[in-house]
mmCIF file of C-alpha atoms in Angstrom:
data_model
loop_
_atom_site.group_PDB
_atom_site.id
_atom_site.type_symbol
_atom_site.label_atom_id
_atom_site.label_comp_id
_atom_site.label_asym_id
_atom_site.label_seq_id
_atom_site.Cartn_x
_atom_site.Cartn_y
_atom_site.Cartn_z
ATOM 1 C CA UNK X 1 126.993 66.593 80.120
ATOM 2 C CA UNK X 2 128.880 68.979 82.115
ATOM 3 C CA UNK X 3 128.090 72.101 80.379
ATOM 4 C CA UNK X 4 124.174 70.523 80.853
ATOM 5 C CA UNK X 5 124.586 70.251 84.273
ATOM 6 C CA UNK X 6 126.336 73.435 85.005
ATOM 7 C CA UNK X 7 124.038 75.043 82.796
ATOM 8 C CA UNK X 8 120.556 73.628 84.542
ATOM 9 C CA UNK X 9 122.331 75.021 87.977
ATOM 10 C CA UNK X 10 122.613 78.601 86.612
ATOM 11 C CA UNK X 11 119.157 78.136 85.656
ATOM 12 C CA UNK X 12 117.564 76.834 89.044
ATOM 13 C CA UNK X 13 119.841 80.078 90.594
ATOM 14 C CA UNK X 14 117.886 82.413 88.339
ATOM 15 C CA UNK X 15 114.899 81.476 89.478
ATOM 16 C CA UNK X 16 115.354 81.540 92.956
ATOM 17 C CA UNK X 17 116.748 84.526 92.859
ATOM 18 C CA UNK X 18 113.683 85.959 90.768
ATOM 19 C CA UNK X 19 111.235 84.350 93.920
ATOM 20 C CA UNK X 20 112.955 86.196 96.533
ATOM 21 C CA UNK X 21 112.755 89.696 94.561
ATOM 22 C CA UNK X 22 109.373 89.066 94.559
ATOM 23 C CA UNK X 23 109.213 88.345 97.790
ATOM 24 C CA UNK X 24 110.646 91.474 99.356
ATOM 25 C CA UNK X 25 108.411 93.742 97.384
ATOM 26 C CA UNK X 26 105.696 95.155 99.378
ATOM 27 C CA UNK X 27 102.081 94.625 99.320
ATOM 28 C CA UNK X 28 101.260 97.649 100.702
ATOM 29 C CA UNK X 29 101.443 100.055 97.127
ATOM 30 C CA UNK X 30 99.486 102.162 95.840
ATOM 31 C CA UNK X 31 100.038 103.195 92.312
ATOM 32 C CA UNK X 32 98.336 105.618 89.490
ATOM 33 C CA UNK X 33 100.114 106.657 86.265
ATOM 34 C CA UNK X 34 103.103 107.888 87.588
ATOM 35 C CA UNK X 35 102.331 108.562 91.467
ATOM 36 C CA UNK X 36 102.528 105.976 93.708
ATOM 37 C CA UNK X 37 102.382 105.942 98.164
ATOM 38 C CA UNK X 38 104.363 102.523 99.530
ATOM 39 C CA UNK X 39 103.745 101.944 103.006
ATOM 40 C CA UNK X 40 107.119 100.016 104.878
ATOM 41 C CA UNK X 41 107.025 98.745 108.032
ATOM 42 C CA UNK X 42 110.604 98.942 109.461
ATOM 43 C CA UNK X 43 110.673 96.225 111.456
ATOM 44 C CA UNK X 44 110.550 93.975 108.578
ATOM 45 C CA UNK X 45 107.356 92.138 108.813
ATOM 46 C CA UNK X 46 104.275 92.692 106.910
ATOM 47 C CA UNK X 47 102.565 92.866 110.099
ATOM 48 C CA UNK X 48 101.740 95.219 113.305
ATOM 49 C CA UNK X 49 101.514 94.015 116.725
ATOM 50 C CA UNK X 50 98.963 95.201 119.566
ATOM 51 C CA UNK X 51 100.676 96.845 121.967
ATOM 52 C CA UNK X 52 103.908 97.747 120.586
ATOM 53 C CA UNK X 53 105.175 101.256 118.530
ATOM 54 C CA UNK X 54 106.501 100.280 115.151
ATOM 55 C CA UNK X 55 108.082 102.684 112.982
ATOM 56 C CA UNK X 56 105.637 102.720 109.604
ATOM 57 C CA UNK X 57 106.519 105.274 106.720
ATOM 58 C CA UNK X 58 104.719 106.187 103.907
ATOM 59 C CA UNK X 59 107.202 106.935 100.866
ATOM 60 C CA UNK X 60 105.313 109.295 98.003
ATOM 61 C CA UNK X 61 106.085 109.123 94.244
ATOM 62 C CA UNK X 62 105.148 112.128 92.091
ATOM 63 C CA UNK X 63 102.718 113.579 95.191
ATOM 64 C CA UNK X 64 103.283 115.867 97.623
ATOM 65 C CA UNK X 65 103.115 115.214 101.019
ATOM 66 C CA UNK X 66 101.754 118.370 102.373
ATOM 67 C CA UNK X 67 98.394 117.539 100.570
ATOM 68 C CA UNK X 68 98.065 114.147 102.160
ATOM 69 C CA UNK X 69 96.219 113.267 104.929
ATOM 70 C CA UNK X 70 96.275 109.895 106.918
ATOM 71 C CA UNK X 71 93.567 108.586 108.845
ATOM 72 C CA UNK X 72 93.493 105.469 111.366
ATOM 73 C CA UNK X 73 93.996 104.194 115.470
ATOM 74 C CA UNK X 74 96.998 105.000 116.667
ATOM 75 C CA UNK X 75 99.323 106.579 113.816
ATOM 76 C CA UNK X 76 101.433 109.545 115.453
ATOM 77 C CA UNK X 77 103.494 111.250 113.006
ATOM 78 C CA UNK X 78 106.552 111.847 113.510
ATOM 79 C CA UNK X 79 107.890 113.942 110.702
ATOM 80 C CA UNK X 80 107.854 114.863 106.594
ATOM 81 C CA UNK X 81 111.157 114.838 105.407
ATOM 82 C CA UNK X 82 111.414 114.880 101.500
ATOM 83 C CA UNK X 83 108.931 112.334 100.262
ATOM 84 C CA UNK X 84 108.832 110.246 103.330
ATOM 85 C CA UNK X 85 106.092 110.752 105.882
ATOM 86 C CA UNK X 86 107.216 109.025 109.171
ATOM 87 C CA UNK X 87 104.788 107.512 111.750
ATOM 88 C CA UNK X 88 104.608 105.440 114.804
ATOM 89 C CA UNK X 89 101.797 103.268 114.858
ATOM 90 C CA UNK X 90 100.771 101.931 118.219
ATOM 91 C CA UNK X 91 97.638 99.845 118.762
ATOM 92 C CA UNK X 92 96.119 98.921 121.586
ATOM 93 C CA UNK X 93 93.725 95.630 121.331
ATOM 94 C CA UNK X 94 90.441 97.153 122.167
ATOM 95 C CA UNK X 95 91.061 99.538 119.641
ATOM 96 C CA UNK X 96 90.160 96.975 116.665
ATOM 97 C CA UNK X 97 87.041 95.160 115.925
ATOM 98 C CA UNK X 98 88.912 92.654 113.892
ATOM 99 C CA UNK X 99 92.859 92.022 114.140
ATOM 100 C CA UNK X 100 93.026 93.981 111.335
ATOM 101 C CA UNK X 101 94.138 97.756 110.839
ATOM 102 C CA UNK X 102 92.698 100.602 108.252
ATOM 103 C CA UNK X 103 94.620 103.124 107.307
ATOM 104 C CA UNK X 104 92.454 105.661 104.826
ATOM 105 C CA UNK X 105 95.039 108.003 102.792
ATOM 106 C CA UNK X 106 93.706 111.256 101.217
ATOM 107 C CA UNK X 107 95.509 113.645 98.844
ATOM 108 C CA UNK X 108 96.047 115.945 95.925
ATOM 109 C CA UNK X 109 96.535 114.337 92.636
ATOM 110 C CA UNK X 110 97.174 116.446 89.435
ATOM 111 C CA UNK X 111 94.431 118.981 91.559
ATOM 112 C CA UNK X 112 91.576 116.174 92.206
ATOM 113 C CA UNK X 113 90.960 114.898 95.560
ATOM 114 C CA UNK X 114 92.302 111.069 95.804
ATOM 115 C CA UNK X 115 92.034 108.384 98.152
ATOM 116 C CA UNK X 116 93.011 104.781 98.805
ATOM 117 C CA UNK X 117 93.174 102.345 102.154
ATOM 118 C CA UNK X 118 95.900 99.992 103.443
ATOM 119 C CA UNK X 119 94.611 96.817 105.373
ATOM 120 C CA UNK X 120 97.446 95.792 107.982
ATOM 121 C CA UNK X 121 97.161 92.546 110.121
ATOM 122 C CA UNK X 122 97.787 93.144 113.572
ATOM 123 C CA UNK X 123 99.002 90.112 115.624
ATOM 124 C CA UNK X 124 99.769 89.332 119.629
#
């Protein structure tokens, strides 16, 4: 009954730890074959808010970041260091129609023009 017991814990401890794995990965990913852009905000939210500069970068897998280009209100980069392109992303409420922000990426993939677009919500 013990060894039941014990055992059912372990198993209820898995899966919570499983949830909040899955909950930390980001929903902001691009992927193809073996290239893939993530897009983290460092502040920790999966959010922006009007009015404030939050630190966003881009993190490339398998593509080089001198053939990308980023498009949308407010991004300011702030450097390319390895495979990390770092921005500040500051938006101003008029800027948006709705509350939410779209961020087009272009690049170079295996020599063919590529392109994908991040949706961020933007709060108060």
């Amino acid at each position: 009954m013990i060894n039941q017991t014990f055992l059912l814990g372990l198993f209820i401890l898995s899966l919570n730890s499983c949830t909040e794995s899955i909950k930390k990965t980001s929903k902001f990913i691009y992927e193809i074959e073996e290239s893939s852009v993530q897009l983290k905000i460092l502040n920790g939210n999966d959010y922006l808010t009007y009015n404030t500069p939050i630190r966003v970068d881009f993190e490339w897998k398998n593509i080089e970041p001198e053939t990308v280009s980023i498009y949308g209100a407010g991004i300011k980069l702030l450097r390319i260091k390895n495979e990390v392109t770092q921005t500040e992303i500051n938006i101003e409420r008029h800027h948006l129609i709705s509350d939410t922000l779209d961020i087009k990426l272009s690049f170079e993939l295996n020599g063919q023009k590529t392109s994908t677009y991040f949706n961020i919500p933007v709060k108060n």
